[in-house]
Every structure is written in C-alpha cells, then in structure tokens.
XYZ file of C-alpha atoms in Angstrom:
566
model
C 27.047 246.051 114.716
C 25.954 249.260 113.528
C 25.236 250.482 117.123
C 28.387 249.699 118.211
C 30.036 251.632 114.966
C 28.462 254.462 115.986
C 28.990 253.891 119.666
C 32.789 253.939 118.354
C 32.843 257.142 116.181
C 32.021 259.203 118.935
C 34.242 257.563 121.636
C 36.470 258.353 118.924
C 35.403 261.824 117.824
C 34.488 263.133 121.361
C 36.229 261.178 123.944
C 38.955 262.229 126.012
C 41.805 260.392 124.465
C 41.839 262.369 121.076
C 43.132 265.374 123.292
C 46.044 263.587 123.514
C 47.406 264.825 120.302
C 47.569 268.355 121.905
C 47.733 268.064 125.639
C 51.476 267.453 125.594
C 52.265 270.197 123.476
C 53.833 273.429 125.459
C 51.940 276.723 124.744
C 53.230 279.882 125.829
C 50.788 280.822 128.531
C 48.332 283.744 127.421
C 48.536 282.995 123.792
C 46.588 284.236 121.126
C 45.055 281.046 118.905
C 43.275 280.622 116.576
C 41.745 277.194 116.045
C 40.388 275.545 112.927
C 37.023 273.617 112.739
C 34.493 272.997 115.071
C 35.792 270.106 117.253
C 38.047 272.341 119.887
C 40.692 270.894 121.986
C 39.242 271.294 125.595
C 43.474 271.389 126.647
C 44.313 274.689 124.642
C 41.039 276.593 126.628
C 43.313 276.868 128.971
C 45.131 279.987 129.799
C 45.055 281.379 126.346
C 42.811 283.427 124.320
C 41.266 281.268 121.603
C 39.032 281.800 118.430
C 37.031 279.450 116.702
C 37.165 279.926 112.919
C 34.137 277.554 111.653
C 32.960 278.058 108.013
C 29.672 275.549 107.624
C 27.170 277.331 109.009
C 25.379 274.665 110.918
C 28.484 273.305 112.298
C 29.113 276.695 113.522
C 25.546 276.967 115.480
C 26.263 274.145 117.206
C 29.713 274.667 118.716
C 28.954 275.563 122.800
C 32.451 276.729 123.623
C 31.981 279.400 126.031
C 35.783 279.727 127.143
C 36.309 281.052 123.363
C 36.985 284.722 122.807
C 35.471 284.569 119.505
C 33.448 282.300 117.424
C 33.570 283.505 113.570
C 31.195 281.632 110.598
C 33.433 282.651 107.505
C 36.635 281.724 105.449
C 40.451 282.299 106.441
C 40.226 285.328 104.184
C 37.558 286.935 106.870
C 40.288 286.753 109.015
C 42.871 288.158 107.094
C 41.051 291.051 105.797
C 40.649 291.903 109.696
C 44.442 292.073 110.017
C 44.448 289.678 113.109
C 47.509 288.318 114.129
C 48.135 285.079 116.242
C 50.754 283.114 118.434
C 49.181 279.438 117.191
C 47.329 278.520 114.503
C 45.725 274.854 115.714
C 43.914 272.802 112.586
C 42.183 269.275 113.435
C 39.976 267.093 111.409
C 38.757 270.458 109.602
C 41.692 269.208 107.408
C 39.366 266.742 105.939
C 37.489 269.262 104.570
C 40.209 271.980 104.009
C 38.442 273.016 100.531
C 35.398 274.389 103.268
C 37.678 277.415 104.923
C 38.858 279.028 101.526
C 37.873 280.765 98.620
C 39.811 279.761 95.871
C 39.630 279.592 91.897
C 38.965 275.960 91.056
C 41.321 276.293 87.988
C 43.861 277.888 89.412
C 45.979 274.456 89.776
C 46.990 275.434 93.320
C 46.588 272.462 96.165
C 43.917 273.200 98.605
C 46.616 272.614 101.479
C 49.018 274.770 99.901
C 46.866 277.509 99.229
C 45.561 277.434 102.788
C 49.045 277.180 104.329
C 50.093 280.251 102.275
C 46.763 282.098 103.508
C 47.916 281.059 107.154
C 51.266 282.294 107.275
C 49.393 285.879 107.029
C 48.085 285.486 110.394
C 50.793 284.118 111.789
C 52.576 286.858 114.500
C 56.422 286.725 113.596
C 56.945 283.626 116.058
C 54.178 282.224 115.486
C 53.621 278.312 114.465
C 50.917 276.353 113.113
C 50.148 272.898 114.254
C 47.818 270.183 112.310
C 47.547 266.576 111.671
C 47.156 264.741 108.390
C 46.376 260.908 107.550
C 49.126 259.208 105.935
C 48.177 257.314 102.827
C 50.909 254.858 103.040
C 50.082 253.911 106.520
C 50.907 250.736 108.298
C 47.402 250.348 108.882
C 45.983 250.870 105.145
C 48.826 247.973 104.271
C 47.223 245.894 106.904
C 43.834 246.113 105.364
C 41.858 248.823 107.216
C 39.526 250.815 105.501
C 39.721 255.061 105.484
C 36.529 256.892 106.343
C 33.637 255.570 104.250
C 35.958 253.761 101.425
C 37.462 250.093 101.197
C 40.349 248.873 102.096
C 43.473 249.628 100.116
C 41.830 252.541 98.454
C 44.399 255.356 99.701
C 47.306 252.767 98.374
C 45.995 252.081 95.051
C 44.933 255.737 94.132
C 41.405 255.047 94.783
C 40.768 257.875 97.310
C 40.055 261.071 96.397
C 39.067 263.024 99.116
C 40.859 265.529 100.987
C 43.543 265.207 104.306
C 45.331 262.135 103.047
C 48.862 262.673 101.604
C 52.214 260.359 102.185
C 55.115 262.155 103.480
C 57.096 262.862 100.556
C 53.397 264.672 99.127
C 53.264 266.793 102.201
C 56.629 267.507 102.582
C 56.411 269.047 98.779
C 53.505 271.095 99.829
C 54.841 272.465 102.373
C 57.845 273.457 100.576
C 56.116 275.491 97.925
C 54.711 277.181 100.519
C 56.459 280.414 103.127
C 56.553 278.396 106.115
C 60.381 277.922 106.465
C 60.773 275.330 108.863
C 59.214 271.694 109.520
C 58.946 269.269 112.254
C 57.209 266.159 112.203
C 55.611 264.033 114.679
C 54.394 260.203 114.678
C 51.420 259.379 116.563
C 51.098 255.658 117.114
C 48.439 254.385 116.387
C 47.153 257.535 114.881
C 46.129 261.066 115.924
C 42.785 260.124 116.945
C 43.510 257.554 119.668
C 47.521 258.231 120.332
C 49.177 256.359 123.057
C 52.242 257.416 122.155
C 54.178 260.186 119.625
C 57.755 259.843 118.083
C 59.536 262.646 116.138
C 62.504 262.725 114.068
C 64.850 263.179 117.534
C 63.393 259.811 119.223
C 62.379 256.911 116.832
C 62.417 253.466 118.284
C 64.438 250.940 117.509
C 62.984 247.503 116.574
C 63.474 246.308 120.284
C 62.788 249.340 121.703
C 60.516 248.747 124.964
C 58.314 252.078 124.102
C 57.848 251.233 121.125
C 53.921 249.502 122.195
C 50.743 251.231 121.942
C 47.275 250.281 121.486
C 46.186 249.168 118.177
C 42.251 249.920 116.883
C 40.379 249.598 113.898
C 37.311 249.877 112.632
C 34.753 247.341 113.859
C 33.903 245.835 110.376
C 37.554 246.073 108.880
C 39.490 242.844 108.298
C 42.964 242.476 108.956
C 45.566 240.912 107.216
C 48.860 241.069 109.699
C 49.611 241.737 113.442
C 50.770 245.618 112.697
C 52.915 245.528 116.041
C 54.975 243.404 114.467
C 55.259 244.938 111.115
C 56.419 248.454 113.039
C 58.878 246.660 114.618
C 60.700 245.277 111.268
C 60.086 248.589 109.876
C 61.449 250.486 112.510
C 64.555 248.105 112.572
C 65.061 249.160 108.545
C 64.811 252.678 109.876
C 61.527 253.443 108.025
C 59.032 254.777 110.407
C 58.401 257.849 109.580
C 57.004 256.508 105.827
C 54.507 254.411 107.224
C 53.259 256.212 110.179
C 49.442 255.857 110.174
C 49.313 259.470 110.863
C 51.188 263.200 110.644
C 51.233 265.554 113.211
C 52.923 268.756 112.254
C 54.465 272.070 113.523
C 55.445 274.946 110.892
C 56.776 278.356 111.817
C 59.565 280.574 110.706
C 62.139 280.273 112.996
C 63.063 276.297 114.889
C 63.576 277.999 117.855
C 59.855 278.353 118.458
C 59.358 274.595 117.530
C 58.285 272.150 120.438
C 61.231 270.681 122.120
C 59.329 267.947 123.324
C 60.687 264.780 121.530
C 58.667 261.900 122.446
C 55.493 261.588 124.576
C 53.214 259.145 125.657
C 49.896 258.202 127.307
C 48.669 256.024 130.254
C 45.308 255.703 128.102
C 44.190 253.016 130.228
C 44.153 254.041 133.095
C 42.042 255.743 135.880
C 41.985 259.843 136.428
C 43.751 259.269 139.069
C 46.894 257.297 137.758
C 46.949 258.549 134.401
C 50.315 260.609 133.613
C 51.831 262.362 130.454
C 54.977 261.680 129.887
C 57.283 264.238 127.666
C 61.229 263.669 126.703
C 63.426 266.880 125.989
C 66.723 266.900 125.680
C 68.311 266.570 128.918
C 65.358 265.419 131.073
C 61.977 263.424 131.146
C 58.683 264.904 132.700
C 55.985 263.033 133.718
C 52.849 265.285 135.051
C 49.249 264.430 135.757
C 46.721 264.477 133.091
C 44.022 265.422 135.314
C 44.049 267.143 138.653
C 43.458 263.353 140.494
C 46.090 262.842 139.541
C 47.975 264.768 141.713
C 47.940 262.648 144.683
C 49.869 259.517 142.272
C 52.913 262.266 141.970
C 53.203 262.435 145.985
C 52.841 258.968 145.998
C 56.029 257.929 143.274
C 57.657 260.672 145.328
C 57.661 258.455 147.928
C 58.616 255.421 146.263
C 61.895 257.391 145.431
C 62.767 258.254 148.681
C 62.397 254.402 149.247
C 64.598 252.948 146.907
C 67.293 255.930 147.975
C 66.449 254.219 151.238
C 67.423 250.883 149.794
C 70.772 252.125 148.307
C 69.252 252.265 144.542
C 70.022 255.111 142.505
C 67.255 256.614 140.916
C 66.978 258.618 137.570
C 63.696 260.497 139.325
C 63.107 263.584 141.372
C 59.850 265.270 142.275
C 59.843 269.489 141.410
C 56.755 271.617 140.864
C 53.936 268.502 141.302
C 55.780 266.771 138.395
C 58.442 263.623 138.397
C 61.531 264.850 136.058
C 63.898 262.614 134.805
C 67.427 263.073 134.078
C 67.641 261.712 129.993
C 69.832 258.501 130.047
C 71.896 257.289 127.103
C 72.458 254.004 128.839
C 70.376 251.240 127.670
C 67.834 249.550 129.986
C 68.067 246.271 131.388
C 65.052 244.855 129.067
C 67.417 245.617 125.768
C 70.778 244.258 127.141
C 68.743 240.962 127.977
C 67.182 240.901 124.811
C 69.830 241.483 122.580
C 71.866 238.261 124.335
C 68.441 235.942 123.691
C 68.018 236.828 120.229
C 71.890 236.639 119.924
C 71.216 233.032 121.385
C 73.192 233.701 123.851
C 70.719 232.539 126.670
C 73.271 231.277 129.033
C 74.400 234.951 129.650
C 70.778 236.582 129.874
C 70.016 234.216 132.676
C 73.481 235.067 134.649
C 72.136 239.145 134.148
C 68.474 238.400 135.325
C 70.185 236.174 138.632
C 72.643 239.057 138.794
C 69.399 241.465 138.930
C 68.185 239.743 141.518
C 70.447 239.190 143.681
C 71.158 243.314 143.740
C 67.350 243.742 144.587
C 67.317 241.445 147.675
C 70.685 242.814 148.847
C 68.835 246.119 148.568
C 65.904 245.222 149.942
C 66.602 243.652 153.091
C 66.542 246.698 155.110
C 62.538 245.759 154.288
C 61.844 242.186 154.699
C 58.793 241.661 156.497
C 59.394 239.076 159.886
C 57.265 235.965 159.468
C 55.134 236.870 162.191
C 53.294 239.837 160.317
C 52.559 238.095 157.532
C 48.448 237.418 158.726
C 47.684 240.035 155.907
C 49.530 240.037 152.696
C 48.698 241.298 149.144
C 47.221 237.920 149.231
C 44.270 238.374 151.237
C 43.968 242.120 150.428
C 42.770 241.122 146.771
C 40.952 237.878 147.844
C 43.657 235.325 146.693
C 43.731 231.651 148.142
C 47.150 230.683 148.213
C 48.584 227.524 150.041
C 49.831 227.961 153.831
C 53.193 226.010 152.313
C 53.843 227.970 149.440
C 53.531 231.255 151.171
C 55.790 229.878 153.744
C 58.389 229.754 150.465
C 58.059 233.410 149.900
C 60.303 236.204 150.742
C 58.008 239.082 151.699
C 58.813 242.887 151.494
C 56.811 245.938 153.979
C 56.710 247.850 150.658
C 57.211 245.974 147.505
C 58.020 248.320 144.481
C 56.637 246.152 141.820
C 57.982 247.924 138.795
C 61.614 247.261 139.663
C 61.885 245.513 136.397
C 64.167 244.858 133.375
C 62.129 247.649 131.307
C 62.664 250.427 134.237
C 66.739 249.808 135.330
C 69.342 251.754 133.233
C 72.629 249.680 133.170
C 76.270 250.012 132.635
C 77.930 246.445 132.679
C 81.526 245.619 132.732
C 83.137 242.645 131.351
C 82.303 240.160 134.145
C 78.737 241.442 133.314
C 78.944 242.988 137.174
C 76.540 246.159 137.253
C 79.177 249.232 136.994
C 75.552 251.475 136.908
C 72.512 250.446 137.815
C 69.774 253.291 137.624
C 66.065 252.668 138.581
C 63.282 255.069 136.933
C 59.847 255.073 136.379
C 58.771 253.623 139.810
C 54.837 254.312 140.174
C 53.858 251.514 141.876
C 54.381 250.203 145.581
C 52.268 247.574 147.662
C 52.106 247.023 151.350
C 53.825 242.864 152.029
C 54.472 241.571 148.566
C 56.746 238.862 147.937
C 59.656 239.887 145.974
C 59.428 236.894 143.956
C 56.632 238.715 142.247
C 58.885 241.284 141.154
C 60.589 238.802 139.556
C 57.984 237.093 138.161
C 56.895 240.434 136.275
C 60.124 241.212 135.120
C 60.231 237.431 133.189
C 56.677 238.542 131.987
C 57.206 241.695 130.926
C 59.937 241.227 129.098
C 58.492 238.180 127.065
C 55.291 240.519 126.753
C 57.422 243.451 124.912
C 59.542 241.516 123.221
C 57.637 238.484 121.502
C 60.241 236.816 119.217
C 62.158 235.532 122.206
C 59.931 232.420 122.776
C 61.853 231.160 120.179
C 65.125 230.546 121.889
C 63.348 230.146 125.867
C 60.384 229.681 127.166
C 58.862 231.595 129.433
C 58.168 228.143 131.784
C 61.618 227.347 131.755
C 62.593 230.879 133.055
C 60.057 230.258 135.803
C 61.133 227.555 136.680
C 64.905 228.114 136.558
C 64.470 230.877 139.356
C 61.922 228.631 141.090
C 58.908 230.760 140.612
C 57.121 227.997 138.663
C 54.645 226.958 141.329
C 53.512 230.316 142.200
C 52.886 231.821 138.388
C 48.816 231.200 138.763
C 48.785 232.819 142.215
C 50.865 235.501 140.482
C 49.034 235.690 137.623
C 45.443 236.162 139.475
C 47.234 239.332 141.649
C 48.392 240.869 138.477
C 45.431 240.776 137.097
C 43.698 241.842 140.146
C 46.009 245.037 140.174
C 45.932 246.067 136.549
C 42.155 245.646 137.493
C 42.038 248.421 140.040
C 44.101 251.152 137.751
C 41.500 250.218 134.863
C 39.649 252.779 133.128
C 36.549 250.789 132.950
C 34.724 252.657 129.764
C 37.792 253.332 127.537
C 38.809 249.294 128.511
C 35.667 248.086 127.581
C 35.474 250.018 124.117
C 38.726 248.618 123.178
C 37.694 244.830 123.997
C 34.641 245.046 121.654
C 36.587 246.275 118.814
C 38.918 243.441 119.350
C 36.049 241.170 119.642
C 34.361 242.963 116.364
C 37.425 242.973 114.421
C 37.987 240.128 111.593
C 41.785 239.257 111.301
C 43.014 236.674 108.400
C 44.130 234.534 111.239
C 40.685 234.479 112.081
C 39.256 233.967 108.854
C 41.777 230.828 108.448
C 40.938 229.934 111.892
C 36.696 230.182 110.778
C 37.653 228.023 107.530
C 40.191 225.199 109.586
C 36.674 224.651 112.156
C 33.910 224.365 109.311
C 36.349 222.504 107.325
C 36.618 220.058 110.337
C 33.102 220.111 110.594
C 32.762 219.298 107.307
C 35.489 216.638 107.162
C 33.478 215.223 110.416
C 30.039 215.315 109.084
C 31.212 213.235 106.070
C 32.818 210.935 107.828
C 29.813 210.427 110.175
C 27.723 209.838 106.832
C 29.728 207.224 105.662
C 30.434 205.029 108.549
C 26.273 205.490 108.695
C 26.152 204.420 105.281
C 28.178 201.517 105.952
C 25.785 200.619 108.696
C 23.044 200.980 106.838
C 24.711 199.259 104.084
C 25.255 195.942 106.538
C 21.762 196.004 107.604
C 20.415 196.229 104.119
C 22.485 193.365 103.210
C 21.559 191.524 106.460
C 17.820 192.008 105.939
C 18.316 190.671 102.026
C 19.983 187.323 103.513
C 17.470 187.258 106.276
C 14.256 187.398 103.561
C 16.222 184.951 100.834
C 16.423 182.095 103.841
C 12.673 182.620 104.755
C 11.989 182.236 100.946
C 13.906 179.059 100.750
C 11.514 177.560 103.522
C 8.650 178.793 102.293
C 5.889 176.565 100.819
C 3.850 179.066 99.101
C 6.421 180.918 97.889
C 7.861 177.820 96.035
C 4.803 177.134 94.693
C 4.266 180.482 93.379
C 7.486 180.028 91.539
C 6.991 176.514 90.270
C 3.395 177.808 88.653
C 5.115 180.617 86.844
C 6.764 178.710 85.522
C-alpha cells in the first residue's frame, strides 16, 4: 500500500491533470507573472514572462524551470521593496504554507492570508488580478469521510485541523474583505483543484439533473468512505448549495470585474488520449472547445467533419469550426437528456418513451441519405474491433456509411410543442463518427447514457424494459463489447489505470457492511457445519454405546465379572 500512496502523491502532485486548474484560464498574451511556490504551471510558460518567487531555500535549488525570467529565494516583501509590478499574480499549493513567503509579527493578530493578500495587491499593475486555490473545510468530501493531508478524517469539520490553506467560504470570503482587493469571483473545481474534471462558478451551477454535473471522484488510497459523494452533490446542488460544500476554491481577485475571467464553466476529457483530449470553456454567448495538446489538432478537423455531415443529413447543429477550435453558440434550451428525465421521475414514463420513439424516428428520417446497401456490409464495426455477432442478428440491423454515435439524448437541444413534436431540435457536441455502424447502437447509447447520468430513474423503468421496448434487447451484449472496445481505444492508459487502483484501494461503508454480511455468513455457515457434525458424532456415539451394551449382554466373562463383584 504504501508504494502505491506514494505512487499516487506524485501522479497527483506532478502529473498532467493538476494543470487543469489553470490551462483554461485566458491570459493576456505577453504578461508579466509572477508565480508563487515552487510547483509552476507548465500552461502559464507560455507566451508570458514569468517569475518564480520561492522562499525555502532548498525548494528553491531544486526548481529547473528554464522558461522563467527570474527565479528569486526570498519573501513577498523582496519583491516589493524592488517596486516590481505585475499583470498576474498565480499562488498554488504554496498556500499551504502561506506563513513561509512573509515576514510578519506573530502577535500582530493579522491572518496569514490576509496579510499576504494585502502585501500582494502592492504588486499588482492597476489591472492586474491574482488567482489561487484554497481547500474548503466543509467539503463534500471531508463529510464523506476522507482524510486532509496527514490528519484523520473529520478533522477540518470538527476544528481539529490547524494547519494552514483550509478555510470554508464564509472564512475566506471575510478575509478577503478586510483586505484592498475590491472584487471576487469564485470558482468550483469538482472534485478538487488537484485532479479537476470539471469547474463551476457562480454564473453556471448545475442543477441536480444536470448532465455535466459528473466528474471523477478520488481519494486517498487508505481513506474510508461513508456515502457515494455523486449523489450527495446532486441533492445539494438541487437545494442550491454548492458553492458551501465544494471540496475546493479557486479564486480570482483584482480591482476592477472587467479584468475577471469570463469563462463560466469548463471541463476536462481527463481520460482520454493526447490526441482526443479537448478543453471545453462556456462564456456568455458561445462554447469553445480547443485541443489540450497539439495531437489534438487533427480530432478538431475531424468533428469538423462530422458537422458538415449532419448539415448533410438536414440536422441543425449548435457547432462551427473557426481558428482550429469548435465554438458553440450558448443554448438556453434544455437538452433532450433533461426533458426525458424530468417526465420519468415525474412518473410520467408513458410520455418519455413517445419522446425517445419520436427521437428516433427524426434520426433515421435523417439518416437515410446514409444507409449502407446490404451488399457492403462484409466489414462492419463488427469485425473492425473483433466482435462475433450472429449472421441473423446482423441481418436485423439497420447500418449507416458513417454512424455519428454521440447523437444522443445528452447532446440534442430541444424545443417541444404540445403534441411533444420537435419545434427545435439542435445537435452539439458531435466528436465521434464510425465507418458502418448500426444505428440501433445509437440508440442503444442514448438508453445507456441516460440511465448512466441519471441513476434514480431505475426506479420507475428499467433499463431492460427500454431495450426491449425498442427491440434492441438481443443485441445489448454485442453492443456492450463494441462500447467497450471504443472507450478502449480513446483510453489514456496510465491516468486509467491510477484511477482503478484507488478504486480498488479505497474502503467504502458499503464495503465494510459488505466484508461483515460475508464473514458473518461464514460464520453463520461454519456453525452450522459444527453442529450437524456434532449431531453425527452424537448418533455414532450413541450407536457405538448400544452396540458395546448388546455385546455385554452376551458376554460370559463379563457376567461373571459382575456376578463376583458382587
């Protein structure tokens, strides 16, 4: 175990994904920087002028940052007493150990925070804004029972921890208002700022069915876990309380909002390959989605294309490719997934099926123009990924020359009218395309996904009967085994794996009632075992005793034994 911890803290500490807290964030180009601590953003290297401020000496010698236009060993006051001036001001986990970078009187009954916000704003250039993050001490996660840093669980909750970089947001918020920083933004990474997958702000907060609202959940390998905390976000986010229990802070300070970020919700393919993985970034009016790495450039020309397809196919489409990146015009409709959703949990199932065969029937209308003839079908998906299916059941199918997979609920904006007849129907988000794939197993991964996103609807229908109503039943482990082959191929292989042993590390009260239901069955079994063997034993005792007293009775000397005592 303690390999693997450590194994952990630095896929944690040094992998890529902990850039994500910063590579969405829009710099001015040539900016001046200064950045905080020794653990430097690779993402803000680029095209500005950065310097390192790093006060611990040996931390300091061992920062190999050659892109840096300084590298200082000292305290913010160094830098203030050289009358420096700066565009950002970029703090990561040197916040943890704020107390390092100043020089302040003990008893002067200032915060640390506060007094080094205050000895910020000096270097600040008149539109210039700072940018940290912060652990939140009421955080979803602490309530679920994982432990901060070196401490035990429930410490930050009960007033156990003392250390620094952990406040709640009404703490901060006060801190921050004591200080001369005038104006505040805040920013929720989920599941924290070390491994985001996604970020919400205070424009863009999921609702409680909201289909972004999904990211992957870590822990420590040795903590134990109390409650699913996907679930628990959801309920909160339906009482509007998000921002309270956000496992972590990220947040922007400067003097004017106009030089705030007016990026209000991002997100990250974390899974993924360097070739498919994508940032995506919500503003106001419009949705960008560019490449995280330069591979990824050729996935742009390829959704480009998809586009062009479905405009082929007579679907509108909320995408359009500009500059190497996918932009989005921002939708206020909802999206299929919610509207279908909404009329389960309403148990109103009889009118989420008519929408999903209303769906349906609007993709193969549009799709014809692609059917494949039965004649080419020698070479499917099937038999590109190795998948024995039955000469009869692919005779069933409905093939497509390009099937665009992620035609489903989650990615179709919809206006209905009262007949529940589509008066819009928008398609976005359409990465994926495959050469002679059935269309049925578009429809197949719409039923999944949606069941996948939104969990409490196996209450009122089964996923089977779904299946089974649009007559897909038969074909779900055929479908399965290609889904599963394709998610395969877009894998990150290392960042996949990591996740899967801290899953398989992790100790969940589920488990722990699981662990005690088996070794009390074992128990209950092993008893049970002893007494029926006791009973046997038991019989033959008692046979043996009834064996020996009728030898005794025909035994001479044994009666004559008896007879001379007495």
């Amino acid at each position: 175990m303690s390999n693997f911890k450590n194994e952990f803290a630095k896929f944690i500490n040094e992998g890529d994904i902990r850039e994500n807290i910063i590579n969405w964030y829009d710099f001015k180009p040539e900016s001046n920087i200064l950045f905080i601590g020794d653990d430097i953003y690779k993402y803000i290297l680029k095209n500005n002028k950065v310097t390192i401020l790093e006060s611990n000496k040996e931390k300091y010698e061992n920062i190999a940052c050659k892109e840096a236009k300084e590298i200082i060993n000292a305290t913010i006051e160094y830098i203030i007493e050289k009358d420096k001036k700066y565009d950002y001001i970029v703090v990561s986990s040197a916040i943890e150990r704020i107390e390092d970078f100043i020089n302040k009187d003990m008893n002067s009954g200032i915060n640390n925070l506060q007094y080094f916000l205050d000895k910020a704003y000096k270097l600040l250039s008149d539109d210039g804004v700072m940018l940290f993050h912060i652990e939140n001490k009421f955080s979803i996660k602490n309530f679920s029972g994982a432990k901060v840093r070196s401490g035990n669980s429930y410490d930050t909750i009960l007033g156990n921890y003392k250390g620094s970089g952990i406040y709640s947001k009404n703490e901060i918020t006060k801190i921050i208002q004591q200080t001369r920083m005038k104006f505040c933004r805040f920013y929720y990474p989920f599941p924290d700022h070390k491994l985001p997958s996604v970020i919400y702000s205070d424009e863009y907060l999921p609702t409680g069915n909201n289909s972004k609202l999904s990211y992957l959940i870590y822990y420590n390998p040795d903590d134990t876990i109390i409650f699913n905390e996907l679930e628990a976000v959801r309920e909160i986010c339906r009482d509007g309380m998000l921002s309270y229990f956000s496992n972590s802070y990220f947040i922007e300070l400067s003097n004017s909002d106009k030089y705030l970020s007016k990026v209000k919700f991002a997100s990250f393919n974390n899974f993924r390959n360097k070739e498919n993985k994508l940032i995506t970034k919500m503003y106001k009016e419009y949705i960008e989605k560019v490449p995280m790495y330069i591979e990824g450039e050729k996935h742009i020309q390829n959704i480009g294309e998809n586009i062009e397809l479905l405009r082929k196919c007579k679907i509108d489409v909320a995408d359009k490719i500009e500059e190497g990146k996918v932009i989005s015009k921002f939708q206020t409709l909802k999206t299929l997934d919610e509207v279908i959703n909404e009329y389960i949990l309403d148990n109103r199932i009889d009118l989420a099926i008519e929408l999903i065969f209303k769906w349906y029937k609007k993709i193969k209308s549009s799709f014809m123009c692609i059917f494949c003839e039965k004649s080419a079908l020698n070479s499917t998906i099937f038999e590109k990924n190795g998948i024995i299916i039955k000469a009869e059941n692919k005779e069933k199918l409905t093939f497509l020359e390009k099937g665009l997979y992620d035609l489903i609920f989650e990615n179709i904006f919809v206006e209905l009218d009262e007949n529940l007849e589509f008066k819009k129907f928008i398609a976005y988000d359409q990465e994926w395309c495959e050469d002679k794939l059935p269309i049925e197993f578009i429809l197949y991964r719409a039923i999944n996904n949606l069941y996948e996103k939104n969990k409490k609807i196996y209450k009122y229908i089964n996923k089977d009967e779904l299946y089974e109503k649009f007559e897909i039943l038969e074909f779900v482990e055929e479908f399965k085994e290609l889904e599963n082959k394709i998610q395969h191929e877009l894998l990150d292989k290392n960042i996949s794996e990591m996740y899967n042993k801290t899953y398989s590390s992790l100790t969940t009260l589920e488990g722990i009632n699981s662990i005690i239901e088996n070794e009390k069955g074992k128990y209950e079994r092993l008893v049970e075992s002893c007494n029926k063997t006791n009973l046997k034993w038991q019989e033959e005792y008692d046979n043996i005793n009834k064996a020996l007293n009728e030898y005794r009775k025909k035994d001479i000397v044994y009666k004559i034994r008896n007879k001379l005592k007495k």
